Amino acid sequence: MTQRDEQKFSIIGAAMAVHRELGGGFLEAVYQEAIALELDGMGVPFVREAELPVYYRGEVLQTVYRADFLCYESVIVELKAIDRLSSRDEAQLLNYLKASKKQKGLLLNFGGSSLEYKRMVRSNNLRESA
């Protein structure tokens, strides 16, 4: 039996509440603002538009990635408002994880009739779905 990740569970719960209220069809910026309100109301610590340092051979590069949210100082959350997630969207989150050396990420898509989400875990430079 797999252990539930309470941090990811709470973030997905916030996203479900937003999608239940708004449905699909809005711009990503609308969902970003709404989920910030929901996370704040739940007491989930987060940084919006979080700058993620990019490391190369132990050195921090001047270029940074900007994730939609960094929750609990460790979970990168990337939002989409598109018909369906693609491998390109997954690759974006995977690159954020690899470059920033963070371990956990969530890809949330508000564009469909129901919330679509993908949990990702980075370990030993390999992607695993969790």
PDB file of N, CA and C in Angstrom, residues 7 16-18 34 37-38 43 47 56-57 70-71 73 90-91 95 101 103-105 107 117-118 127:
ATOM      1  N   GLN A   7       1.141  16.674   1.572  1.00  0.00           N
ATOM      2  CA  GLN A   7       1.359  17.978   0.936  1.00  0.00           C
ATOM      3  C   GLN A   7       0.735  18.014  -0.453  1.00  0.00           C
ATOM      4  N   MET A  16      -8.917  21.084  -6.890  1.00  0.00           N
ATOM      5  CA  MET A  16     -10.257  20.528  -7.145  1.00  0.00           C
ATOM      6  C   MET A  16     -11.345  21.511  -6.717  1.00  0.00           C
ATOM      7  N   ALA A  17     -11.128  22.181  -5.601  1.00  0.00           N
ATOM      8  CA  ALA A  17     -12.103  23.169  -5.131  1.00  0.00           C
ATOM      9  C   ALA A  17     -12.232  24.315  -6.134  1.00  0.00           C
ATOM     10  N   VAL A  18     -11.100  24.763  -6.661  1.00  0.00           N
ATOM     11  CA  VAL A  18     -11.110  25.844  -7.654  1.00  0.00           C
ATOM     12  C   VAL A  18     -11.828  25.384  -8.922  1.00  0.00           C
ATOM     13  N   ALA A  34      -7.071  32.264  -8.217  1.00  0.00           N
ATOM     14  CA  ALA A  34      -8.046  31.532  -7.406  1.00  0.00           C
ATOM     15  C   ALA A  34      -7.369  30.486  -6.522  1.00  0.00           C
ATOM     16  N   LEU A  37      -5.769  31.991  -3.478  1.00  0.00           N
ATOM     17  CA  LEU A  37      -6.750  32.256  -2.415  1.00  0.00           C
ATOM     18  C   LEU A  37      -7.105  30.966  -1.670  1.00  0.00           C
ATOM     19  N   GLU A  38      -7.284  29.893  -2.417  1.00  0.00           N
ATOM     20  CA  GLU A  38      -7.645  28.608  -1.819  1.00  0.00           C
ATOM     21  C   GLU A  38      -6.509  28.065  -0.940  1.00  0.00           C
ATOM     22  N   GLY A  43      -4.201  27.361   4.657  1.00  0.00           N
ATOM     23  CA  GLY A  43      -2.986  27.448   5.453  1.00  0.00           C
ATOM     24  C   GLY A  43      -1.774  26.768   4.820  1.00  0.00           C
ATOM     25  N   VAL A  47       4.763  30.215  -2.358  1.00  0.00           N
ATOM     26  CA  VAL A  47       5.300  31.403  -3.014  1.00  0.00           C
ATOM     27  C   VAL A  47       4.761  31.352  -4.438  1.00  0.00           C
ATOM     28  N   TYR A  56      24.252  24.128 -12.656  1.00  0.00           N
ATOM     29  CA  TYR A  56      25.048  23.426 -13.653  1.00  0.00           C
ATOM     30  C   TYR A  56      26.400  23.125 -13.028  1.00  0.00           C
ATOM     31  N   ARG A  57      26.713  21.844 -12.893  1.00  0.00           N
ATOM     32  CA  ARG A  57      27.978  21.404 -12.296  1.00  0.00           C
ATOM     33  C   ARG A  57      28.255  22.090 -10.962  1.00  0.00           C
ATOM     34  N   LEU A  70       5.515  27.503  -5.578  1.00  0.00           N
ATOM     35  CA  LEU A  70       6.363  26.603  -4.804  1.00  0.00           C
ATOM     36  C   LEU A  70       5.668  26.484  -3.459  1.00  0.00           C
ATOM     37  N   CYS A  71       5.165  25.295  -3.167  1.00  0.00           N
ATOM     38  CA  CYS A  71       4.410  25.067  -1.930  1.00  0.00           C
ATOM     39  C   CYS A  71       5.269  24.270  -0.951  1.00  0.00           C
ATOM     40  N   GLU A  73       7.843  24.915   0.401  1.00  0.00           N
ATOM     41  CA  GLU A  73       9.260  25.097   0.072  1.00  0.00           C
ATOM     42  C   GLU A  73       9.859  23.926  -0.703  1.00  0.00           C
ATOM     43  N   GLU A  90       4.763  17.921 -19.339  1.00  0.00           N
ATOM     44  CA  GLU A  90       5.471  17.078 -18.376  1.00  0.00           C
ATOM     45  C   GLU A  90       6.968  17.371 -18.404  1.00  0.00           C
ATOM     46  N   ALA A  91       7.511  17.566 -19.599  1.00  0.00           N
ATOM     47  CA  ALA A  91       8.939  17.865 -19.730  1.00  0.00           C
ATOM     48  C   ALA A  91       9.280  19.194 -19.059  1.00  0.00           C
ATOM     49  N   ASN A  95      11.987  19.437 -16.143  1.00  0.00           N
ATOM     50  CA  ASN A  95      13.145  20.332 -16.228  1.00  0.00           C
ATOM     51  C   ASN A  95      13.226  21.237 -15.003  1.00  0.00           C
ATOM     52  N   LYS A 101      16.839  21.052  -8.482  1.00  0.00           N
ATOM     53  CA  LYS A 101      17.160  19.974  -7.541  1.00  0.00           C
ATOM     54  C   LYS A 101      16.044  19.719  -6.528  1.00  0.00           C
ATOM     55  N   GLN A 103      12.526  17.736  -5.470  1.00  0.00           N
ATOM     56  CA  GLN A 103      12.151  16.333  -5.657  1.00  0.00           C
ATOM     57  C   GLN A 103      10.713  16.125  -6.131  1.00  0.00           C
ATOM     58  N   LYS A 104       9.787  17.004  -5.728  1.00  0.00           N
ATOM     59  CA  LYS A 104       8.366  16.758  -5.979  1.00  0.00           C
ATOM     60  C   LYS A 104       7.737  17.871  -6.798  1.00  0.00           C
ATOM     61  N   GLY A 105       6.835  17.463  -7.707  1.00  0.00           N
ATOM     62  CA  GLY A 105       6.129  18.445  -8.518  1.00  0.00           C
ATOM     63  C   GLY A 105       4.724  17.996  -8.852  1.00  0.00           C
ATOM     64  N   LEU A 107       1.630  18.934 -11.773  1.00  0.00           N
ATOM     65  CA  LEU A 107       1.178  19.593 -12.985  1.00  0.00           C
ATOM     66  C   LEU A 107      -0.341  19.568 -12.935  1.00  0.00           C
ATOM     67  N   TYR A 117      -4.479  16.147 -13.366  1.00  0.00           N
ATOM     68  CA  TYR A 117      -3.242  16.398 -12.633  1.00  0.00           C
ATOM     69  C   TYR A 117      -2.264  15.245 -12.818  1.00  0.00           C
ATOM     70  N   LYS A 118      -1.012  15.612 -12.702  1.00  0.00           N
ATOM     71  CA  LYS A 118       0.078  14.648 -12.840  1.00  0.00           C
ATOM     72  C   LYS A 118       1.053  14.921 -11.705  1.00  0.00           C
ATOM     73  N   ARG A 127      12.763  10.346 -13.955  1.00  0.00           N
ATOM     74  CA  ARG A 127      11.399  10.749 -13.645  1.00  0.00           C
ATOM     75  C   ARG A 127      10.595   9.497 -13.299  1.00  0.00           C
TER      76      ARG A 127
END
